[in-house]
XYZ file of C-alpha atoms in Angstrom:
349
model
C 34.861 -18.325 -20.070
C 36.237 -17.007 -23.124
C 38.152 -13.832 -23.740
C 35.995 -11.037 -25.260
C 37.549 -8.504 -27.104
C 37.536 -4.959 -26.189
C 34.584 -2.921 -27.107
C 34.272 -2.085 -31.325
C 37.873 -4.543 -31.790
C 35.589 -7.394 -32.603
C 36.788 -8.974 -36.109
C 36.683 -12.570 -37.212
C 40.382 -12.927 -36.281
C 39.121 -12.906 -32.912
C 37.446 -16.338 -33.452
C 40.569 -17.742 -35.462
C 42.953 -17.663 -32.224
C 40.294 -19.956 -29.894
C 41.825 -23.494 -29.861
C 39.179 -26.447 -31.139
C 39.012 -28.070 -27.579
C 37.404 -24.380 -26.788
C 34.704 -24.415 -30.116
C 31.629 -25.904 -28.016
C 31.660 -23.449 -26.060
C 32.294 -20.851 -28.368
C 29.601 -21.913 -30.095
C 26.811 -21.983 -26.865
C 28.240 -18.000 -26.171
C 26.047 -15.296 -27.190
C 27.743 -13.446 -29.831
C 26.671 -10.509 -31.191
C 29.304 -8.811 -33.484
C 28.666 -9.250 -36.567
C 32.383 -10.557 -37.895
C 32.260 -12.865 -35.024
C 28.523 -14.023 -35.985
C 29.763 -14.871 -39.239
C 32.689 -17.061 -38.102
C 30.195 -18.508 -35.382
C 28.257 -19.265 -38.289
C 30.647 -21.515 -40.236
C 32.153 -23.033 -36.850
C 28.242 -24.382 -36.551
C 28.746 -26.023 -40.110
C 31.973 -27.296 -39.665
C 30.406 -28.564 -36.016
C 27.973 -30.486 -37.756
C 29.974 -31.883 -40.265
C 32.021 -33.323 -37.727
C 35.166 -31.472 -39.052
C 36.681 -30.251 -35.647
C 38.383 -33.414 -34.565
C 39.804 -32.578 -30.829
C 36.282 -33.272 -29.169
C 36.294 -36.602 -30.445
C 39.365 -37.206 -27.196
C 37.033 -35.933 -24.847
C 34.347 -38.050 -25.452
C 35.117 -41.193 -27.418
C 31.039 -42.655 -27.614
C 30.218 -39.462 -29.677
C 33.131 -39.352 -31.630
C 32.521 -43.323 -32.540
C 28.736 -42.097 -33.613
C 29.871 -39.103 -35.350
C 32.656 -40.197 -37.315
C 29.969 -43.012 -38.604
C 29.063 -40.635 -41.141
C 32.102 -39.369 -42.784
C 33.331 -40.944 -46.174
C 35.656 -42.546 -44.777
C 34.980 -44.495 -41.833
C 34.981 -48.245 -41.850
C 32.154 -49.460 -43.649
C 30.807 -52.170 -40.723
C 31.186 -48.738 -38.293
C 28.469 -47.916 -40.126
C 26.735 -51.091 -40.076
C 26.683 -51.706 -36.489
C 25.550 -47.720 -35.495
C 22.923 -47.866 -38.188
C 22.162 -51.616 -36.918
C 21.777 -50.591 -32.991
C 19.754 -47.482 -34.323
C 17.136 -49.333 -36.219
C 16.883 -52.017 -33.344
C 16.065 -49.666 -31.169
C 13.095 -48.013 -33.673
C 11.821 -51.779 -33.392
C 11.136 -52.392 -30.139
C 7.599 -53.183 -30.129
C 8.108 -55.465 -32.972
C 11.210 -57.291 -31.389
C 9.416 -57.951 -28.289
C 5.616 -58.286 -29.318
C 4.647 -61.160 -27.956
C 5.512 -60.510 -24.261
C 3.893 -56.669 -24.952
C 0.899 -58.506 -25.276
C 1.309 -60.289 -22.399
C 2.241 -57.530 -20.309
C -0.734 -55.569 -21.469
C -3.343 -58.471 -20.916
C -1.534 -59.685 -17.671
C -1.565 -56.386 -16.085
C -4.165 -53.536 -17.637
C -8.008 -53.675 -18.071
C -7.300 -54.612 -21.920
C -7.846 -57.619 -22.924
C -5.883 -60.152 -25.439
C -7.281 -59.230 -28.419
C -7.234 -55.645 -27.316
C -3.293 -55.471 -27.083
C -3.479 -57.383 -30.275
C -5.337 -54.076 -31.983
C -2.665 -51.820 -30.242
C -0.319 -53.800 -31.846
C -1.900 -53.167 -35.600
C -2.537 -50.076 -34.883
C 1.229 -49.094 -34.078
C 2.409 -50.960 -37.494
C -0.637 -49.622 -39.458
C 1.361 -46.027 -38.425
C 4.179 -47.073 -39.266
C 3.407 -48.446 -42.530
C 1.357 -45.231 -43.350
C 4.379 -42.768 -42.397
C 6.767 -45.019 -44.500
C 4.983 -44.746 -48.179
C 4.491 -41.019 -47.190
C 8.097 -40.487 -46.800
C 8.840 -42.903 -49.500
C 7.304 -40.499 -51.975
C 9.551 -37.343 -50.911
C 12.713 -39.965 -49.751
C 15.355 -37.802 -51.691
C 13.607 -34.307 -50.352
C 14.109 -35.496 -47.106
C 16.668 -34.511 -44.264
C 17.069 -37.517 -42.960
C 18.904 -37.212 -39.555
C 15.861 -34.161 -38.217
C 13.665 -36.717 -39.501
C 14.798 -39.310 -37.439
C 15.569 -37.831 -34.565
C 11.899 -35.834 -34.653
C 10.587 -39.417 -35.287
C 12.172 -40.853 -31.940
C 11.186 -37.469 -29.917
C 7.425 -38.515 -30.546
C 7.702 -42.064 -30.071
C 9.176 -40.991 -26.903
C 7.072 -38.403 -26.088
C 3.575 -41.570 -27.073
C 5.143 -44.458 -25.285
C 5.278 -42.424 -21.577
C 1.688 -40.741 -22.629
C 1.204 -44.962 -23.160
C 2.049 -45.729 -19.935
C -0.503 -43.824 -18.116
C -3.628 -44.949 -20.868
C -3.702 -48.410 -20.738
C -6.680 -48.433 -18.877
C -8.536 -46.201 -22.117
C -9.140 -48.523 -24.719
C -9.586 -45.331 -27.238
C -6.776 -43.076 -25.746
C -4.311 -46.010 -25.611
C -5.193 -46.600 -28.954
C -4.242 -42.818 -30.057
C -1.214 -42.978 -28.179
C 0.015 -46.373 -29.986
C -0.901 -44.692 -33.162
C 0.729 -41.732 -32.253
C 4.086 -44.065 -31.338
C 4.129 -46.136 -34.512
C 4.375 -42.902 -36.862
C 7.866 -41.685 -34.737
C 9.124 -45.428 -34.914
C 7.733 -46.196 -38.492
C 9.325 -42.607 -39.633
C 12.498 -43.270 -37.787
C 12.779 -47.113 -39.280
C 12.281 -45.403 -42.625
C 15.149 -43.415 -42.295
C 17.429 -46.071 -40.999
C 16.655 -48.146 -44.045
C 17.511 -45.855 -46.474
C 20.525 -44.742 -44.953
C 21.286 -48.366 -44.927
C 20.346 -48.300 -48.602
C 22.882 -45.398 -49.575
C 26.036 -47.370 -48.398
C 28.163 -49.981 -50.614
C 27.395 -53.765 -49.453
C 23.997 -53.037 -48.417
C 23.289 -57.092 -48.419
C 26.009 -57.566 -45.579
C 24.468 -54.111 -43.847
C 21.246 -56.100 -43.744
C 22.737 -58.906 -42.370
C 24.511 -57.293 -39.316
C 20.929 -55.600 -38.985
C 19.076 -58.680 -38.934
C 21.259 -60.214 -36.904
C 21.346 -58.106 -33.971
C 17.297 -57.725 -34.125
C 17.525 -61.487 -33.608
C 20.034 -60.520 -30.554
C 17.640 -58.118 -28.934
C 14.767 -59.976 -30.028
C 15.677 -62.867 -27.618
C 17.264 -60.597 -24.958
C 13.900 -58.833 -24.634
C 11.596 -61.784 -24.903
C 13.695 -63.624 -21.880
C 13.526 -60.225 -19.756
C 9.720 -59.175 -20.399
C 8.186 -62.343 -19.084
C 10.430 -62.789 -16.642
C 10.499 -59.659 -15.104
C 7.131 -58.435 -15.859
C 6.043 -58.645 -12.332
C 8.263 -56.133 -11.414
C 8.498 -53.749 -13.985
C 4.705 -53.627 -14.882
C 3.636 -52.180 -18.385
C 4.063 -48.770 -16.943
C 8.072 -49.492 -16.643
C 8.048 -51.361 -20.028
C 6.971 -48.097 -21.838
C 9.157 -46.021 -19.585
C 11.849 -48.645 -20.420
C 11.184 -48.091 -24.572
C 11.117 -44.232 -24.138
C 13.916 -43.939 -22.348
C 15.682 -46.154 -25.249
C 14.086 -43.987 -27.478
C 15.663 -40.831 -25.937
C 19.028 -42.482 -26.293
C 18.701 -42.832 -29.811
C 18.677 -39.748 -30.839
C 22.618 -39.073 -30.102
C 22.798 -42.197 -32.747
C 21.339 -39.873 -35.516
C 24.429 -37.940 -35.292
C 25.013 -40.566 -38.098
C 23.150 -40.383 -40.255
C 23.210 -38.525 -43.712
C 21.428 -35.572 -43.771
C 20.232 -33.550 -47.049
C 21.028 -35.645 -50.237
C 24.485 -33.671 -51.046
C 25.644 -35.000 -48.402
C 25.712 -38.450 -49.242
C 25.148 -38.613 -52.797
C 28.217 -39.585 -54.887
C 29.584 -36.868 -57.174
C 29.658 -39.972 -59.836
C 26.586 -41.070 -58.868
C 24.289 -40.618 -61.836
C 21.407 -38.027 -61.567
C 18.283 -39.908 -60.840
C 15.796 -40.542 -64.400
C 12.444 -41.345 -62.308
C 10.883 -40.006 -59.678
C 9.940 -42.068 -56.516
C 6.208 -42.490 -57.469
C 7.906 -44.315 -60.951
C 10.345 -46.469 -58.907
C 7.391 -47.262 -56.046
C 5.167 -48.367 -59.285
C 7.586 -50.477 -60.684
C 6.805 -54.422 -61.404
C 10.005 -55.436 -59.385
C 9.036 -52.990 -56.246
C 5.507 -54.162 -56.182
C 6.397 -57.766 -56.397
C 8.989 -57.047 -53.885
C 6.936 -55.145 -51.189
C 3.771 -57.908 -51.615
C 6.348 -60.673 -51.269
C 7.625 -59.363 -47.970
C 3.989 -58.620 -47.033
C 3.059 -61.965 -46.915
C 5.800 -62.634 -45.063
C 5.799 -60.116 -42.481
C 2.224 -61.185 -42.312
C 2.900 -65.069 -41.692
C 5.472 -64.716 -39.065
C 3.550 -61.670 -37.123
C 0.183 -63.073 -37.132
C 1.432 -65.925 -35.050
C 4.448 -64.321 -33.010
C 2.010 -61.433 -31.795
C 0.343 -64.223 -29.508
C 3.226 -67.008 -29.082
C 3.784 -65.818 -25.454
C 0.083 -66.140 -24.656
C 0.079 -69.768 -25.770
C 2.218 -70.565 -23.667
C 0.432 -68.847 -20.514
C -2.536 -71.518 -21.932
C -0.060 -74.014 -21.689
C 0.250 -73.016 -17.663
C 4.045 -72.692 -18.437
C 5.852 -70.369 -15.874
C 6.999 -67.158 -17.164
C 10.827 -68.516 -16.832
C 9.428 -71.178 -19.315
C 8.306 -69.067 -21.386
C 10.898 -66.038 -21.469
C 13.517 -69.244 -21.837
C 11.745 -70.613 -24.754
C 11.125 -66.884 -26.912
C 14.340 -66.294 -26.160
C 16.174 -68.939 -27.557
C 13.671 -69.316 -30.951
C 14.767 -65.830 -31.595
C 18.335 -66.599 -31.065
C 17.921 -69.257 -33.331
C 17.780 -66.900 -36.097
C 21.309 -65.269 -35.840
C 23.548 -68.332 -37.783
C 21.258 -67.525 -41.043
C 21.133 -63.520 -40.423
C 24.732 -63.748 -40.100
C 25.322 -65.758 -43.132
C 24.528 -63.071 -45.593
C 27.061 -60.875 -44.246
C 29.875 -63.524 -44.727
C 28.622 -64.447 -48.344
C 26.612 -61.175 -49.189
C 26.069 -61.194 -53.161
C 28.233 -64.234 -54.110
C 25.207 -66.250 -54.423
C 22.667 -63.878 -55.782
C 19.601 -63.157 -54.162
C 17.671 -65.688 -55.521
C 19.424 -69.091 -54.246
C 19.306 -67.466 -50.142
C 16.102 -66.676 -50.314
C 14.752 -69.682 -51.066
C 16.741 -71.394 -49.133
C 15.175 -69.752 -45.812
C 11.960 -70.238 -47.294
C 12.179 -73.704 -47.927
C 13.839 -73.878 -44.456
C-alpha cells in the first residue's frame, strides 16, 4: 500500500515522491485531498497518453499496444495492431461460409435462414458506418471502438442461446453487426489517418486472408465439437480481447491531427456526396456484392457435393490463402504504380 500522509499535510508534493512503477496503483487509491486529487487528476492524463514509461517492463503485450499510438512508433507497429484489430471486428465475414454451415448443420434454422442472419449482421453494420461517417471527426474513436466490441460481445453470447428463435436470433445478429460494423469503422479510419495508408491496407488485407483460411479449415472441421454455441462463445471471447487493442487507437481528433495539417474546407456530408466517393463506394459495392453472394454459401456446396468436412475446411482454406501473394503486393509496391494499373489488374485476374 502506499504511504498516506499525516492528517491536513496532504499537498501535491506528496504525489511527486511516488516512483512510476507505483502510479497504477496510485491511481486505483481513493484519494480525497484535494491537492492530491488534482495531481491524481493529471497522472490519469498522462496514464492515458501513455507517458509513464516504467509499466511498459512489466508487461511488454500492453506496452507493444500502447506505444502503437504515439508519434513515433514504427509505422508497420501500427499496421499490424490496427490489422489484428480490424480482423478480429470481421469475424463473421472472414468465416461466413462455414457460419452458415454451422447454423444449418446444427440449429432449427435453415440455409437460407443463416443466409438472412448473415444480411442482417452486414445490413447493421453498413447502417452504423454512414451514421458515424457523418460525425467521423466528432468522434472519440478508441470509446467508440471499444463500446462497439462490448456489444458485439455482449449479442454474439445472447446469439448462442437464440438460434433456435428465428426472430430473436435475428435481433441478436442485428444487434452484433452494429458493435462490429461501428468497431470496423473506427479501425478504418484510424487506418486512414496514418502516412502509407495503401501499404496499411495491404498488411490488413493480407492477414484477413490469413485468418480467413485459418477459420474456414477449423469451423468445418471442428464443428462437431464445438457446436454453434462454442463458435459464438469462441467470437465473443475474441471480441473481449480486443478491446485491450483499442489502447491504440487515436482518440479525440487533437490527438492525431497534424499541427500542419490543414483545417478541413467541407464537412463530411460534402466529402460523402462527392462524385469520386460515390463512384468509389458503388464500385466496391458491386464488389463486395459479387464475392459475398457466392462465398456466403461455398461451404454448403460442397456439403451437396457429399465432400467430408476435412474436404471442405481443406479446400476454403487454401482459396483464402490464395489471396495473400496479391494482398501482400501492395504493401511492397504501395503507390508506385498508382491505383489505377493494380486494380485492374485483380479485376481482370
Amino acid at each position: 500500500s502506499l504511504p498516506s500522509p499525516a492528517a491536513g499535510s496532504c499537498t501535491p508534493h506528496h504525489c511527486e515522491s511516488v516512483p512510476k512503477r507505483r502510479l497504477p496503483t496510485l491511481l486505483a487509491t481513493p484519494l480525497v485531498c484535494g491537492g492530491i486529487s488534482k495531481r491524481r487528476a493529471e497522472l490519469s492524463r498522462m496514464w492515458r497518453r501513455g507517458q509513464l514509461g516504467n509499466w511498459r517492463k512489466t508487461c511488454p503485450v500492453l506496452g507493444f499496444v500502447r506505444s502503437a499510438g504515439s508519434e513515433s512508433v514504427n509505422l508497420y507497429q501500427r499496421f499490424s495492431v490496427y490489422s489484428v484489430l480490424g480482423c478480429l471486428t470481421l469475424l463473421n465475414l472472414l468465416v461466413l461460409p462455414a457460419m452458415v454451415g454451422v447454423l444449418a448443420d446444427h440449429t432449427l434454422l435453415t440455409e437460407a435462414q443463416s443466409g438472412w442472419a448473415a444480411s442482417v449482421n452486414f445490413l447493421a453494420a453498413s447502417m452504423v458506418a454512414l451514421f458515424m461517417a457523418l460525425r467521423m471527426h466528432r468522434l472519440h474513436l478508441r470509446h467508440v471502438a471499444i463500446a462497439g466490441l462490448l456489444l458485439a460481445a455482449a449479442s454474439d453470447v445472447a446469439s448462442a442461446y437464440a438460434a433456435d428463435s428465428l426472430n430473436a436470433f435475428l435481433v441478436c445478429r442485428f444487434m452484433a453487426g452494429m458493435g462490429a460494423g461501428a468497431a470496423y469503422t473506427v479501425v478504418v479510419a484510424a487506418f486512414a489517418r496514418l502516412p502509407e495508408v495503401d501499404r496499411g491496407y495491404g498488411v490488413f488485407i493480407t492477414l484477413q486472408f490469413i485468418v480467413s483460411g485459418l477459420g474456414l479449415y477449423i469451423l468445418p472441421v471442428y464443428s462437431a465439437d464445438i457446436g454453434f454455441s462454442g463458435m459464438f462463445f469462441a467470437f465473443a471471447a475474441l471480441e473481449i480481447a480486443a478491446v485491450v487493442l483499442c489502447l491504440s487507437l487515436p482518440g479525440k481528433p487533437a490527438q492525431f491531427e497534424s499541427h500542419d495539417a490543414p483545417i478541413p474546407r467541407r464537412t463530411e456530408l460534402q466529402v460523402l456526396l462527392a462524385a469520386s466517393t460515390l463512384l468509389g463506394v458503388l464500385g466496391f459495392a458491386v464488389f463486395e456484392a459479387a464475392n459475398v453472394a457466392q462465398f456466403t454459401y461455398v461451404e454448403r456446396l460442397g456439403a451437396a457435393l457429399d465432400l467430408s468436412d476435412h474436404q471442405i475446411g481443406l479446400v476454403l482454406g487454401i482459396g483464402s490463402l490464395a489471396g495473400i501473394p496479391g494482398a501482400f503486393a501492395i504493401v511492397l509496391i504501395g503507390r508506385r504504380f498508382g491505383r489505377i494499373k493494380p486494380l485492374s489488374v485483380g479485376i481482370v485476374l
